[in-house]
Amino acid sequence: MGKSRLEAFSDGVIAIIITIMVLELKVPHSPDFRALLPLWPVFMSYVLSFVYVGIYWNNHHHMLHAVKEVSGGVLWWNLHLLFWLSLIPFVTAWMGENHFETGPTAAYGFVLFMCSTAYSLLVRGLVVHHEKNSTLAEALGDDRKGKISIVLYLTGVALSWFAAWLGFLVYVGVAALWLIPDRRIEEKVVEEIEQEESRSNAN
Amino acid sequence: MGKSRLEAFSDGVIAIIITIMVLELKVPHSPDFRALLPLWPVFMSYVLSFVYVGIYWNNHHHMLHAVKEVSGGVLWWNLHLLFWLSLIPFVTAWMGENHFETGPTAAYGFVLFMCSTAYSLLVRGLVVHHEKNSTLAEALGDDRKGKISIVLYLTGVALSWFAAWLGFLVYVGVAALWLIPDRRIEEKVVEEIEQEESRSNAN
Amino acid sequence: MGKSRLEAFSDGVIAIIITIMVLELKVPHSPDFRALLPLWPVFMSYVLSFVYVGIYWNNHHHMLHAVKEVSGGVLWWNLHLLFWLSLIPFVTAWMGENHFETGPTAAYGFVLFMCSTAYSLLVRGLVVHHEKNSTLAEALGDDRKGKISIVLYLTGVALSWFAAWLGFLVYVGVAALWLIPDRRIEEKVVEEIEQEESRSNAN
Amino acid sequence: MGKSRLEAFSDGVIAIIITIMVLELKVPHSPDFRALLPLWPVFMSYVLSFVYVGIYWNNHHHMLHAVKEVSGGVLWWNLHLLFWLSLIPFVTAWMGENHFETGPTAAYGFVLFMCSTAYSLLVRGLVVHHEKNSTLAEALGDDRKGKISIVLYLTGVALSWFAAWLGFLVYVGVAALWLIPDRRIEEKVVEEIEQEESRSNAN
């Protein structure tokens, strides 16, 4: 089955998720600059979540680039990922409105943890389907960055009970870790394409 | 007429429907975890509706995969389906806010019933247009699952008058029935593609 | 310049317009069926606007199907159309909330009139760009239905001053007029494709 | 890496940004035409922002048209641009609700300035990636219009402290400057295509 509609639907959902979060930045009724100050934590949460959703879109893009076709099961693993991503606006707003207190910060980390897990499950679903086409499997390798992130999310959740800003810092750190694009897949794909081109030139 | 824009538009509308439902999860003003408890029924409704909209997207995807082209009439049957799907966020929110009482639970079932009927009409419209290309018609067979669902939705609506949670359980059951992807079409399409490939290899 | 991104962007905007209108159906706080009764005029307005936006999407789809490429100016005529379409949710909500009184019903008609005019301007922009490729120009003919609609919208606006429901009825009538798909273009396109195919078969 | 998903995702986000702004046009509770009068500044802001987001979409479309492929870094420059564009609905609403007072008008100009800077950075990222393929680099030339705009935005921000309507006028002026489509790229692309066609005809 082709992957184009899966990409289109995911793009649509992720585009909406990343954009509706800005609706939580409630417009102040006063024209004074100082009216923006109370929005500071909401804005910080918005920036972090924007980066996270951007990372997911980016990695989703890279991953499906290395994929030739998808199975019916993959459609469901993808929807499962989109479900957890769709909860990011909710926990973002909760964390922002409550100035990074324990409850919301832990909940934010929990949703990030679930997104990460859902992403791993999607990857696994794709790898299973692509046994013969090992570009994806090779490209992912042992997915060290993914495993580290999952541990860090749980650390962030735990730290939120001591000091919520520590949890928040951990989430910022994981985002920084991922801002470096997933060169593994990118390089593999580039190699693959070059090989294919040289092969077709050889014919 | 090509089917790509029909797919793109449907993807867009369904992506928005599935995502705006999360806006009904009103952010609590307290940072306490217990503030999430009253959201429980809203969250449950959200999960069920997310799964339902996911099922519709999935089946829509599979169905149009088996289709080569669409007529002007099909565009309207498709819009008719999207109309009923667009009411899902409304009944979801009503059911969630009122903790699964009779009225909203029956209304939820009614909208599911109308979505299901609209989907059948869309299928019928496509089959009529594809008389000669019988992949779709054969693949659908007698659409037993669709007919059972329609009966179950009506049962759920009726049960809501006795106990709303019974109606809700029936809707959960129908969703479970559909989570198994529509292998009939998938298999038919795979067969068709393989035959076509073997034919083109034979040439 | 290719038309695919113009289509994709228009699909996105129209999909959002058609879907956010449902947010005006405010969820009642009571689980009683009678709580739905006051929503009746909002629902009626929603249905009519859903049909109108559907008609615009449908015609936009048919029209661009007959088009091979677009100029930079056409992008702006298209945005101009999308601007007026984006006001439909606003006037729909105003009309629905005020039970079809004079002001909102006239405003609704005015926005429909502007959408219709914007559509005509877009068509004109496309025809100018396609002088040599006359499929579109021939297919549109004298655009009788478009001209009649514009007159009817103005009639509806005028009638709103006497009785708002009369204006509303006129808008329903125009929608009914358009629900019949624009067979002129469809037939022309089909002819064209057949001719092209027979030509390429002849080679 | 292909550019199609970058286009699709950007189209989605920009389509949502341009459409959710209309939600700030709060529906008046009175059916009287005079109830629309207080919406005047909100409507004016909406129109200006619609035009601005339209300009960005238009230029984004033209620019990516001249591009053959994108790197991983470009995905991030693009997300950076989308981030600043996503703040337009917020400052639009703030400016509209406060009838063009100093604070919101300056903030509006600041966000436009950041969008413009983010666009320049995206262009730079694309040019770096396309060294060999100089269509884009040549087409952009010295980007005079971009540089003038950045200066004008800062002028607008500064003027807002003296009289907010002066700042607003400057933003209207910059928009007018850009409404003229970026013919530089368009012409270059047309040339390029013609050359390519004549080359392939020569073969």
CSV table of N, CA, C and O in Angstrom, one decimal, chain A residues 134-177:
chain,number,residue,atom,x,y,z
A,134,SER,N,16.1,-3.7,3.9
A,134,SER,CA,16.8,-3.4,5.2
A,134,SER,C,17.3,-2.0,5.3
A,134,SER,O,17.9,-1.6,6.3
A,135,THR,N,17.0,-1.1,4.3
A,135,THR,CA,17.5,0.3,4.5
A,135,THR,C,17.1,0.9,5.8
A,135,THR,O,17.9,1.4,6.5
A,136,LEU,N,15.8,0.7,6.1
A,136,LEU,CA,15.2,1.3,7.3
A,136,LEU,C,15.9,0.7,8.5
A,136,LEU,O,16.3,1.4,9.4
A,137,ALA,N,15.9,-0.7,8.5
A,137,ALA,CA,16.4,-1.4,9.7
A,137,ALA,C,17.9,-1.0,10.0
A,137,ALA,O,18.2,-0.7,11.1
A,138,GLU,N,18.7,-1.0,8.9
A,138,GLU,CA,20.1,-0.7,9.1
A,138,GLU,C,20.2,0.8,9.5
A,138,GLU,O,21.0,1.1,10.4
A,139,ALA,N,19.4,1.6,8.9
A,139,ALA,CA,19.5,3.1,9.2
A,139,ALA,C,19.2,3.4,10.7
A,139,ALA,O,19.8,4.2,11.3
A,140,LEU,N,18.2,2.6,11.2
A,140,LEU,CA,17.9,2.9,12.6
A,140,LEU,C,18.9,2.4,13.6
A,140,LEU,O,19.1,2.9,14.7
A,141,GLY,N,19.6,1.3,13.2
A,141,GLY,CA,20.6,0.7,14.1
A,141,GLY,C,19.9,0.3,15.4
A,141,GLY,O,18.9,-0.3,15.4
A,142,ASP,N,20.5,0.7,16.5
A,142,ASP,CA,20.0,0.3,17.8
A,142,ASP,C,19.2,1.4,18.4
A,142,ASP,O,18.7,1.3,19.5
A,143,ASP,N,18.9,2.5,17.7
A,143,ASP,CA,18.0,3.5,18.1
A,143,ASP,C,18.4,4.0,19.5
A,143,ASP,O,17.6,4.1,20.4
A,144,ARG,N,19.7,4.3,19.7
A,144,ARG,CA,20.2,4.7,21.0
A,144,ARG,C,19.6,6.0,21.5
A,144,ARG,O,19.2,6.1,22.7
A,145,LYS,N,19.5,7.0,20.6
A,145,LYS,CA,18.9,8.3,21.0
A,145,LYS,C,17.5,8.1,21.5
A,145,LYS,O,17.1,8.7,22.5
A,146,GLY,N,16.7,7.2,20.8
A,146,GLY,CA,15.3,7.0,21.3
A,146,GLY,C,15.3,6.4,22.7
A,146,GLY,O,14.4,6.8,23.5
A,147,LYS,N,16.2,5.4,22.9
A,147,LYS,CA,16.2,4.8,24.3
A,147,LYS,C,16.6,5.8,25.4
A,147,LYS,O,16.0,5.8,26.4
A,148,ILE,N,17.6,6.6,25.1
A,148,ILE,CA,18.1,7.6,26.0
A,148,ILE,C,16.9,8.5,26.3
A,148,ILE,O,16.7,8.9,27.5
A,149,SER,N,16.2,9.0,25.3
A,149,SER,CA,15.1,9.9,25.5
A,149,SER,C,14.1,9.4,26.5
A,149,SER,O,13.6,10.1,27.4
A,150,ILE,N,13.7,8.1,26.3
A,150,ILE,CA,12.7,7.5,27.1
A,150,ILE,C,13.1,7.5,28.6
A,150,ILE,O,12.3,7.9,29.5
A,151,VAL,N,14.4,7.2,28.8
A,151,VAL,CA,14.9,7.2,30.2
A,151,VAL,C,14.8,8.6,30.7
A,151,VAL,O,14.4,8.9,31.9
A,152,LEU,N,15.2,9.6,29.9
A,152,LEU,CA,15.3,11.0,30.3
A,152,LEU,C,13.9,11.5,30.6
A,152,LEU,O,13.7,12.3,31.6
A,153,TYR,N,12.9,11.1,29.8
A,153,TYR,CA,11.5,11.6,30.1
A,153,TYR,C,11.1,11.1,31.5
A,153,TYR,O,10.5,11.9,32.3
A,154,LEU,N,11.4,9.8,31.8
A,154,LEU,CA,11.0,9.3,33.1
A,154,LEU,C,11.7,10.0,34.2
A,154,LEU,O,11.2,10.3,35.3
A,155,THR,N,13.0,10.3,34.0
A,155,THR,CA,13.8,11.1,34.9
A,155,THR,C,13.1,12.5,35.2
A,155,THR,O,13.0,12.9,36.3
A,156,GLY,N,12.7,13.1,34.1
A,156,GLY,CA,12.1,14.4,34.2
A,156,GLY,C,10.8,14.3,35.0
A,156,GLY,O,10.5,15.2,35.8
A,157,VAL,N,10.0,13.3,34.7
A,157,VAL,CA,8.7,13.1,35.5
A,157,VAL,C,9.1,13.0,37.0
A,157,VAL,O,8.5,13.6,37.8
A,158,ALA,N,10.1,12.1,37.3
A,158,ALA,CA,10.5,11.9,38.7
A,158,ALA,C,11.0,13.2,39.3
A,158,ALA,O,10.6,13.6,40.4
A,159,LEU,N,11.8,13.9,38.6
A,159,LEU,CA,12.4,15.2,39.1
A,159,LEU,C,11.3,16.2,39.4
A,159,LEU,O,11.4,17.1,40.3
A,160,SER,N,10.2,16.2,38.6
A,160,SER,CA,9.1,17.2,38.8
A,160,SER,C,8.6,17.2,40.2
A,160,SER,O,8.1,18.2,40.7
A,161,TRP,N,8.7,16.0,40.9
A,161,TRP,CA,8.2,16.0,42.3
A,161,TRP,C,9.1,16.8,43.3
A,161,TRP,O,8.6,17.3,44.3
A,162,PHE,N,10.4,16.9,42.9
A,162,PHE,CA,11.3,17.6,43.8
A,162,PHE,C,11.2,19.1,43.4
A,162,PHE,O,11.0,20.0,44.2
A,163,ALA,N,11.4,19.4,42.1
A,163,ALA,CA,11.4,20.8,41.6
A,163,ALA,C,11.0,20.7,40.2
A,163,ALA,O,11.6,20.1,39.3
A,164,ALA,N,9.8,21.3,39.9
A,164,ALA,CA,9.2,21.2,38.5
A,164,ALA,C,10.2,21.8,37.5
A,164,ALA,O,10.2,21.3,36.4
A,165,TRP,N,10.9,22.9,37.8
A,165,TRP,CA,11.8,23.4,36.8
A,165,TRP,C,12.9,22.5,36.4
A,165,TRP,O,13.4,22.6,35.3
A,166,LEU,N,13.3,21.6,37.3
A,166,LEU,CA,14.3,20.5,36.9
A,166,LEU,C,13.7,19.6,35.9
A,166,LEU,O,14.4,19.3,34.9
A,167,GLY,N,12.4,19.2,36.1
A,167,GLY,CA,11.8,18.4,35.0
A,167,GLY,C,11.8,19.1,33.7
A,167,GLY,O,12.1,18.5,32.7
A,168,PHE,N,11.4,20.4,33.8
A,168,PHE,CA,11.3,21.2,32.5
A,168,PHE,C,12.6,21.2,31.8
A,168,PHE,O,12.7,21.1,30.6
A,169,LEU,N,13.7,21.4,32.6
A,169,LEU,CA,15.1,21.5,32.1
A,169,LEU,C,15.4,20.2,31.4
A,169,LEU,O,16.0,20.2,30.3
A,170,VAL,N,15.0,19.1,32.0
A,170,VAL,CA,15.3,17.8,31.3
A,170,VAL,C,14.6,17.7,30.0
A,170,VAL,O,15.2,17.3,29.0
A,171,TYR,N,13.4,18.2,29.9
A,171,TYR,CA,12.6,18.1,28.6
A,171,TYR,C,13.3,19.0,27.6
A,171,TYR,O,13.4,18.7,26.4
A,172,VAL,N,13.8,20.2,28.0
A,172,VAL,CA,14.5,21.1,27.1
A,172,VAL,C,15.8,20.4,26.6
A,172,VAL,O,16.1,20.4,25.4
A,173,GLY,N,16.5,19.6,27.5
A,173,GLY,CA,17.7,18.9,27.1
A,173,GLY,C,17.4,17.8,26.1
A,173,GLY,O,18.1,17.7,25.1
A,174,VAL,N,16.3,17.1,26.3
A,174,VAL,CA,16.0,16.0,25.3
A,174,VAL,C,15.7,16.7,23.9
A,174,VAL,O,16.1,16.2,22.9
A,175,ALA,N,15.0,17.8,23.9
A,175,ALA,CA,14.6,18.5,22.7
A,175,ALA,C,15.9,18.9,22.0
A,175,ALA,O,16.1,18.7,20.8
A,176,ALA,N,16.9,19.4,22.8
A,176,ALA,CA,18.2,19.8,22.2
A,176,ALA,C,18.9,18.7,21.5
A,176,ALA,O,19.5,18.8,20.5
A,177,LEU,N,18.8,17.5,22.2
A,177,LEU,CA,19.4,16.3,21.7
A,177,LEU,C,18.8,15.9,20.3
A,177,LEU,O,19.6,15.4,19.5
